[in-house]
Short mmCIF file of C-alpha atoms and ligand atoms in Angstrom, two decimals:
data_model
loop_
_atom_site.label_atom_id
_atom_site.label_comp_id
_atom_site.label_asym_id
_atom_site.label_seq_id
_atom_site.Cartn_x
_atom_site.Cartn_y
_atom_site.Cartn_z
CA UNK A 1 86.30 141.07 131.35
CA UNK A 2 89.10 143.74 130.88
CA UNK A 3 91.52 143.56 133.95
CA UNK A 4 91.60 147.42 134.58
CA UNK A 5 87.61 147.53 134.64
CA UNK A 6 87.38 144.39 136.96
CA UNK A 7 89.92 146.52 139.17
CA UNK A 8 87.76 149.51 139.03
CA UNK A 9 84.56 147.59 139.89
CA UNK A 10 86.11 145.86 142.86
CA UNK A 11 88.39 148.27 144.10
CA UNK A 12 87.00 151.76 142.98
CA UNK A 13 90.61 152.86 142.87
CA UNK A 14 92.36 153.43 139.83
CA UNK A 15 95.84 155.59 139.50
CA UNK A 16 95.65 158.14 136.99
CA UNK A 17 97.96 155.82 134.28
CA UNK A 18 95.03 153.72 134.47
CA UNK A 19 92.47 156.11 133.90
CA UNK A 20 94.08 157.54 130.90
CA UNK A 21 94.32 153.82 129.55
CA UNK A 22 90.76 153.16 129.85
CA UNK A 23 89.80 156.78 128.31
CA UNK A 24 91.69 156.27 125.51
CA UNK A 25 90.73 152.89 124.59
CA UNK A 26 87.20 153.08 122.86
CA UNK A 27 86.77 149.60 122.10
CA UNK A 28 86.22 149.10 126.07
CA UNK A 29 83.11 152.03 126.26
CA UNK A 30 80.40 149.14 126.65
CA UNK A 31 82.17 147.12 128.97
CA UNK A 32 82.99 150.41 131.13
CA UNK A 33 79.34 151.49 130.70
CA UNK A 34 77.85 148.32 131.88
CA UNK A 35 80.09 147.91 135.03
CA UNK A 36 79.29 151.46 136.01
CA UNK A 37 75.62 150.45 135.83
CA UNK A 38 76.42 147.31 137.96
CA UNK A 39 78.00 149.60 140.57
CA UNK A 40 75.19 151.95 140.40
CA UNK A 41 72.99 149.26 141.17
CA UNK A 42 74.98 147.80 143.92
CA UNK A 43 75.49 150.90 145.79
CA UNK A 44 72.84 153.43 145.06
CA UNK A 45 69.98 151.02 143.83
CA UNK A 46 67.50 151.44 141.25
CA UNK A 47 65.89 154.31 142.39
CA UNK A 48 66.18 157.48 140.65
CA UNK A 49 65.75 160.87 142.56
CA UNK A 50 64.31 163.98 140.64
CA UNK A 51 65.58 167.65 141.33
CA UNK A 52 63.18 170.24 140.22
CA UNK A 53 65.26 172.90 138.81
CA UNK A 54 64.49 176.48 138.95
CA UNK A 55 66.68 178.76 137.02
CA UNK A 56 65.90 181.99 138.65
CA UNK A 57 68.24 184.57 136.93
CA UNK A 58 70.84 184.75 133.69
CA UNK A 59 72.30 188.38 134.66
CA UNK A 60 76.09 187.55 135.08
CA UNK A 61 79.02 189.37 136.06
CA UNK A 62 81.57 186.64 135.00
CA UNK A 63 82.66 186.38 131.49
CA UNK A 64 83.42 182.65 130.72
CA UNK A 65 84.32 181.82 127.52
CA UNK A 66 82.10 179.05 127.04
CA UNK A 67 78.92 179.77 128.63
CA UNK A 68 76.23 181.74 127.25
CA UNK A 69 75.16 183.73 130.18
CA UNK A 70 78.50 185.55 129.99
CA UNK A 71 78.18 189.11 130.65
CA UNK A 72 79.61 190.43 127.32
CA UNK A 73 76.89 188.29 125.33
CA UNK A 74 74.44 191.04 124.24
CA UNK A 75 72.32 188.64 122.16
CA UNK A 76 70.34 187.10 125.06
CA UNK A 77 67.20 188.73 126.89
CA UNK A 78 68.17 188.67 130.50
CA UNK A 79 65.78 187.87 133.17
CA UNK A 80 66.02 187.55 136.98
CA UNK A 81 62.63 186.45 138.51
CA UNK A 82 60.88 188.09 141.43
CA UNK A 83 61.60 186.22 144.63
CA UNK A 84 58.20 185.34 145.46
CA UNK A 85 57.97 183.85 141.64
CA UNK A 86 60.89 181.48 142.28
CA UNK A 87 59.01 180.49 145.44
CA UNK A 88 55.65 179.91 143.46
CA UNK A 89 57.96 177.74 141.37
CA UNK A 90 59.27 175.72 144.27
CA UNK A 91 55.62 175.42 145.30
CA UNK A 92 54.60 174.10 142.43
CA UNK A 93 57.77 171.68 142.21
CA UNK A 94 56.46 170.36 145.61
CA UNK A 95 52.91 169.58 144.03
CA UNK A 96 54.49 167.43 141.41
CA UNK A 97 56.05 165.39 144.22
CA UNK A 98 59.58 166.59 143.85
CA UNK A 99 61.51 166.37 147.22
CA UNK A 100 64.55 168.81 146.21
CA UNK A 101 64.82 171.86 144.25
CA UNK A 102 67.84 173.28 142.88
CA UNK A 103 68.22 177.07 142.68
CA UNK A 104 70.55 178.01 139.75
CA UNK A 105 71.42 181.26 138.74
CA UNK A 106 74.19 182.91 136.96
CA UNK A 107 76.47 185.36 138.97
CA UNK A 108 73.77 187.73 139.65
CA UNK A 109 75.13 190.22 142.79
CA UNK A 110 71.53 191.53 142.78
CA UNK A 111 70.55 188.42 144.94
CA UNK A 112 72.33 189.60 148.03
CA UNK A 113 72.90 187.28 151.52
CA UNK A 114 69.36 188.76 152.81
CA UNK A 115 67.40 188.11 149.53
CA UNK A 116 69.07 184.58 149.25
CA UNK A 117 68.19 183.86 152.63
CA UNK A 118 64.43 185.00 152.23
CA UNK A 119 64.28 182.67 149.51
CA UNK A 120 65.94 179.78 151.28
CA UNK A 121 63.60 180.30 154.13
CA UNK A 122 60.72 180.23 152.22
CA UNK A 123 61.57 177.10 150.07
CA UNK A 124 62.68 175.38 153.63
CA UNK A 125 59.16 176.01 154.83
CA UNK A 126 57.89 173.62 151.91
CA UNK A 127 59.79 170.83 153.68
CA UNK A 128 61.86 170.20 150.53
CA UNK A 129 65.70 169.34 150.33
CA UNK A 130 67.34 172.46 148.80
CA UNK A 131 70.47 172.64 146.44
CA UNK A 132 72.04 176.30 145.42
CA UNK A 133 73.86 176.59 142.18
CA UNK A 134 74.76 180.24 142.13
CA UNK A 135 78.61 180.41 141.61
CA UNK A 136 81.72 181.59 143.71
CA UNK A 137 80.81 183.56 147.12
CA UNK A 138 82.63 184.16 150.20
CA UNK A 139 83.17 181.67 152.95
CA UNK A 140 80.66 184.03 155.15
CA UNK A 141 78.23 183.96 152.24
CA UNK A 142 78.27 180.16 152.12
CA UNK A 143 77.72 180.11 155.85
CA UNK A 144 74.80 182.51 156.01
CA UNK A 145 72.66 180.29 153.62
CA UNK A 146 73.81 177.12 155.05
CA UNK A 147 72.53 178.32 158.47
CA UNK A 148 69.13 179.44 156.66
CA UNK A 149 68.86 175.74 155.70
CA UNK A 150 70.31 175.20 152.18
CA UNK A 151 71.41 171.62 151.95
CA UNK A 152 73.76 171.25 148.85
CA UNK A 153 75.70 173.14 146.77
CA UNK A 154 76.56 172.74 143.21
CA UNK A 155 79.86 174.39 141.38
CA UNK A 156 81.58 172.65 138.92
CA UNK A 157 85.43 172.61 138.91
CA UNK A 158 84.70 172.75 135.22
CA UNK A 159 88.54 171.53 134.34
CA UNK A 160 91.30 170.65 136.81
CA UNK A 161 93.69 172.19 134.32
CA UNK A 162 94.53 175.10 136.15
CA UNK A 163 95.79 177.03 132.92
CA UNK A 164 93.00 175.75 131.05
CA UNK A 165 90.34 176.85 133.76
CA UNK A 166 92.08 180.31 133.98
CA UNK A 167 92.26 180.91 130.26
CA UNK A 168 88.37 179.86 129.92
CA UNK A 169 87.13 181.92 132.89
CA UNK A 170 88.83 185.29 132.52
CA UNK A 171 89.45 187.30 135.99
CA UNK A 172 88.84 184.06 137.93
CA UNK A 173 91.16 181.91 139.80
CA UNK A 174 91.63 178.28 139.90
CA UNK A 175 92.75 178.62 143.65
CA UNK A 176 89.60 180.35 144.74
CA UNK A 177 87.51 177.92 142.74
CA UNK A 178 89.04 175.14 145.04
CA UNK A 179 88.42 177.15 147.99
CA UNK A 180 84.95 177.61 147.42
CA UNK A 181 84.41 173.78 147.15
CA UNK A 182 86.64 173.21 150.24
CA UNK A 183 84.39 176.09 152.31
CA UNK A 184 81.33 174.26 150.99
CA UNK A 185 82.08 170.96 152.52
CA UNK A 186 83.56 172.26 155.55
CA UNK A 187 80.32 174.02 156.05
CA UNK A 188 78.44 170.62 156.07
CA UNK A 189 76.81 171.11 152.55
CA UNK A 190 76.50 168.12 150.24
CA UNK A 191 79.11 169.00 147.82
CA UNK A 192 78.35 169.07 144.20
CA UNK A 193 80.83 169.64 141.38
CA UNK A 194 81.69 168.17 137.89
CA UNK A 195 83.44 169.11 134.81
CA UNK A 196 82.85 169.78 131.31
CA UNK A 197 84.15 166.97 128.53
CA UNK A 198 85.70 168.49 125.08
CA UNK A 199 86.97 171.84 126.12
CA UNK A 200 89.21 173.15 123.71
CA UNK A 201 92.66 172.35 124.81
CA UNK A 202 91.35 169.75 127.35
CA UNK A 203 93.70 166.69 127.80
CA UNK A 204 92.59 163.09 128.29
CA UNK A 205 95.40 163.53 131.00
CA UNK A 206 93.36 166.14 132.69
CA UNK A 207 90.16 164.39 132.29
CA UNK A 208 91.78 161.77 134.62
CA UNK A 209 92.63 164.05 137.10
CA UNK A 210 89.14 165.58 137.07
CA UNK A 211 87.98 162.29 138.21
CA UNK A 212 90.83 161.81 140.60
CA UNK A 213 89.88 165.59 141.96
CA UNK A 214 86.42 164.44 142.71
CA UNK A 215 87.49 161.79 144.87
CA UNK A 216 89.92 163.83 146.62
CA UNK A 217 87.59 166.83 147.56
CA UNK A 218 85.17 164.46 148.59
CA UNK A 219 82.44 165.19 146.37
CA UNK A 220 78.76 163.80 147.07
CA UNK A 221 77.61 164.45 143.74
CA UNK A 222 79.17 164.90 140.32
CA UNK A 223 77.68 166.33 137.06
CA UNK A 224 79.31 165.66 133.88
CA UNK A 225 78.36 166.91 130.51
CA UNK A 226 79.66 167.40 126.99
CA UNK A 227 80.75 171.34 126.20
CA UNK A 228 78.77 172.23 123.53
CA UNK A 229 79.73 175.33 121.63
CA UNK A 230 77.42 178.44 121.65
CA UNK A 231 76.95 180.57 118.85
CA UNK A 232 77.17 183.63 120.85
CA UNK A 233 80.59 182.97 122.52
CA UNK A 234 84.50 183.43 121.50
CA UNK A 235 84.10 179.54 121.49
CA UNK A 236 81.82 179.50 118.92
CA UNK A 237 84.24 177.82 116.31
CA UNK A 238 85.19 174.79 118.73
CA UNK A 239 84.24 171.26 118.10
CA UNK A 240 82.72 170.56 121.29
CA UNK A 241 82.72 167.39 123.30
CA UNK A 242 81.07 164.09 122.32
CA UNK A 243 78.30 162.28 123.75
CA UNK A 244 80.25 158.89 124.19
CA UNK A 245 83.40 160.50 126.00
CA UNK A 246 81.13 162.54 128.34
CA UNK A 247 79.34 159.17 129.46
CA UNK A 248 82.64 157.63 129.58
CA UNK A 249 83.78 160.22 131.98
CA UNK A 250 80.71 159.81 134.03
CA UNK A 251 80.80 156.01 134.25
CA UNK A 252 84.36 155.96 135.22
CA UNK A 253 83.56 158.47 138.15
CA UNK A 254 80.83 156.01 139.34
CA UNK A 255 83.41 153.17 139.27
CA UNK A 256 85.65 155.38 141.44
CA UNK A 257 83.10 157.12 143.62
CA UNK A 258 80.67 154.57 143.96
CA UNK A 259 77.91 155.77 146.55
CA UNK A 260 77.57 159.28 145.43
CA UNK A 261 74.84 160.84 143.47
CA UNK A 262 75.20 161.38 139.78
CA UNK A 263 72.68 163.27 137.51
CA UNK A 264 72.06 162.50 133.68
CA UNK A 265 72.74 165.69 132.83
CA UNK A 266 70.45 168.02 130.23
CA UNK A 267 73.56 168.62 128.05
CA UNK A 268 73.75 164.89 127.44
CA UNK A 269 70.53 164.46 125.94
CA UNK A 270 71.17 167.76 123.69
CA UNK A 271 73.69 165.56 121.97
CA UNK A 272 71.66 162.33 121.79
CA UNK A 273 67.73 161.97 122.18
CA UNK A 274 68.19 158.91 124.50
CA UNK A 275 71.15 160.68 126.43
CA UNK A 276 69.70 160.80 129.66
CA UNK A 277 68.27 156.83 129.27
CA UNK A 278 72.06 155.89 128.43
CA UNK A 279 73.46 157.79 131.21
CA UNK A 280 70.79 156.35 133.76
CA UNK A 281 71.98 153.00 132.56
CA UNK A 282 75.89 153.77 132.65
CA UNK A 283 76.18 155.12 136.32
CA UNK A 284 73.79 157.83 136.74
CA UNK A 285 70.82 158.00 139.45
CA UNK A 286 69.56 161.55 139.31
CA UNK A 287 67.38 163.61 136.97
CA UNK A 288 66.99 167.35 137.08
CA UNK A 289 63.70 168.32 135.25
CA UNK A 290 63.32 172.09 134.75
CA UNK A 291 60.49 173.54 136.79
CA UNK A 292 61.20 176.98 135.45
CA UNK A 293 57.83 178.25 133.68
CA UNK A 294 57.33 180.46 130.63
CA UNK A 295 59.63 181.94 128.28
CA UNK A 296 62.40 181.96 130.89
CA UNK A 297 63.52 178.74 130.17
CA UNK A 298 64.65 179.63 126.57
CA UNK A 299 66.33 182.84 128.14
CA UNK A 300 68.66 180.65 130.22
CA UNK A 301 70.86 179.73 127.22
CA UNK A 302 73.74 177.89 128.13
CA UNK A 303 74.22 176.50 124.72
CA UNK A 304 72.03 176.58 121.91
CA UNK A 305 69.49 173.25 121.15
CA UNK A 306 68.88 172.92 125.05
CA UNK A 307 66.29 170.16 125.24
CA UNK A 308 62.60 170.81 126.64
CA UNK A 309 62.67 174.90 126.42
CA UNK A 310 58.97 174.96 125.15
CA UNK A 311 57.74 172.22 127.60
CA UNK A 312 55.66 172.72 130.80
CA UNK A 313 57.03 171.56 134.41
CA UNK A 314 53.94 169.12 134.31
CA UNK A 315 55.16 167.90 130.87
CA UNK A 316 58.43 167.08 132.14
CA UNK A 317 57.25 165.48 135.28
CA UNK A 318 55.59 163.01 133.30
CA UNK A 319 58.04 162.49 130.46
CA UNK A 320 60.84 161.82 132.93
CA UNK A 321 58.83 159.33 135.14
CA UNK A 322 57.78 157.59 131.75
CA UNK A 323 61.52 157.42 130.70
CA UNK A 324 62.56 156.10 133.90
CA UNK A 325 59.58 153.48 134.10
CA UNK A 326 60.83 152.59 130.76
CA UNK A 327 64.23 151.20 131.75
CA UNK A 328 62.55 149.38 134.81
CA UNK A 329 63.50 152.04 137.24
CA UNK A 330 61.37 153.87 139.73
CA UNK A 331 61.13 157.54 141.00
CA UNK A 332 62.46 157.79 144.57
CA UNK A 333 59.98 159.38 147.19
CA UNK A 334 62.92 160.43 149.42
CA UNK A 335 64.74 163.67 149.75
CA UNK A 336 67.85 161.37 148.38
CA UNK A 337 70.73 162.69 150.32
CA UNK A 338 73.99 160.68 149.58
CA UNK A 339 73.98 157.47 151.54
CA UNK A 340 77.64 156.86 152.44
CA UNK A 341 78.73 153.41 152.01
CA UNK A 342 81.56 151.84 154.36
CA UNK A 343 83.60 150.07 151.26
CA UNK A 344 83.48 153.50 149.55
CA UNK A 345 85.91 154.86 152.56
CA UNK A 346 83.08 157.39 153.24
CA UNK A 347 82.07 156.39 156.72
CA UNK A 348 84.64 158.20 158.83
CA UNK A 349 82.55 161.13 158.95
CA UNK A 350 79.33 159.56 159.92
CA UNK A 351 75.84 158.84 157.99
CA UNK A 352 77.13 155.60 156.47
CA UNK A 353 75.36 152.50 155.51
CA UNK A 354 75.91 150.87 159.03
CA UNK A 355 77.12 147.82 157.97
CA UNK A 356 80.93 148.49 159.10
N1 SAH B 401 76.66 180.14 137.88
C1 SAH B 401 76.52 178.86 138.27
C2 SAH B 401 75.84 178.22 137.44
C3 SAH B 401 76.39 178.08 135.83
S1 SAH B 401 75.36 177.23 134.43
C4 SAH B 401 78.00 178.37 138.59
O1 SAH B 401 78.76 179.23 138.34
O2 SAH B 401 78.03 177.38 139.14
C5 SAH B 401 75.58 175.61 135.15
C6 SAH B 401 76.99 174.84 134.35
O3 SAH B 401 76.77 174.87 132.89
C7 SAH B 401 78.28 175.25 134.47
O4 SAH B 401 78.77 174.75 135.66
C8 SAH B 401 78.91 174.84 133.23
O5 SAH B 401 79.50 173.59 133.35
C9 SAH B 401 77.79 174.30 132.15
N2 SAH B 401 77.87 175.32 131.04
C10 SAH B 401 77.81 176.58 130.63
N3 SAH B 401 78.11 176.65 129.43
C11 SAH B 401 77.94 175.58 128.73
C12 SAH B 401 78.18 174.76 127.60
N4 SAH B 401 78.54 175.94 126.41
N5 SAH B 401 78.07 173.65 127.17
C13 SAH B 401 77.72 172.98 128.03
N6 SAH B 401 77.99 173.12 129.41
C14 SAH B 401 77.98 174.50 129.72
#
């Protein structure tokens, strides 16, 4: 076996140079995917956690160059769900057996702290774990949602290349993004972050930095997907990321952070019809089936070609369960919180596997 992959599998520690070496060598991809699959099996087991995704608003005050929901895009139909409609989708998610719902939206100021607290309270009454993915907020706001019962928060760093980040996210600052992530962590949420792969101007070195950043910030979950150019954005002519490179960054993330939760992302399946299955066999242990109903799904258009936009939540539930079974894995019946493992160095804050 390649020495660096062996080192990664045994120590979960590679330097930036070592990560770059692996990222540059395309002949090693399958070996990296297999090593990540073994580490996934060893640390988080064969169960796949399902998170029901509710996309409750696509109205955005931000103008990120890559995103179809950006405020200057007038080619999409905008919507926001009534609060009780979102609660109804969560109830249905619970009835399908999901133990977690993810409330995701664009950055929509309509959803004030009071409205969010109402939503969080109603969903927590359903005995579900709750992840929020609603963008940049003040520390006080994050604290309010946390007190109201939200368990996890998902906010991708997108890229750790500060200059690129600020170019792609006009009016936003890299420092504030990192501040958000630190606040989220300190407030006791499970912290989810991640990046896109294949952004215009993104270097291999910065992808290695992304992986090291995930470790440094203490992420509990990492979502990685290819950047897919959206026709209605200024980046419509870009090349976009490849499936292979996205899986590779994800697999290396598994090798470096062995016990975290890693979703097989929708964007991966958009580029490859077997994308999520390949991801689940290359380090991923989570899937996020959509539980948004009706036409809203197709209006939450981050990029074109998003999978499953015409499917019902019931169809998605049975489809993903079948896929998971087809590779000999099972659907978890638990909430799916991160179980920190001693050898990942994660046990200092408690809640570890108990073997230390
Ligand atoms: N407002 C929320 C949710 C944003 S959408 C937030 O800021 O966290 C969720 C994710 O979709 C983004 O973090 C981004 O990584 C991804 N995304 C947006 N546009 C994309 C594109 N064109 N291709 C691939 N992924 C994209």
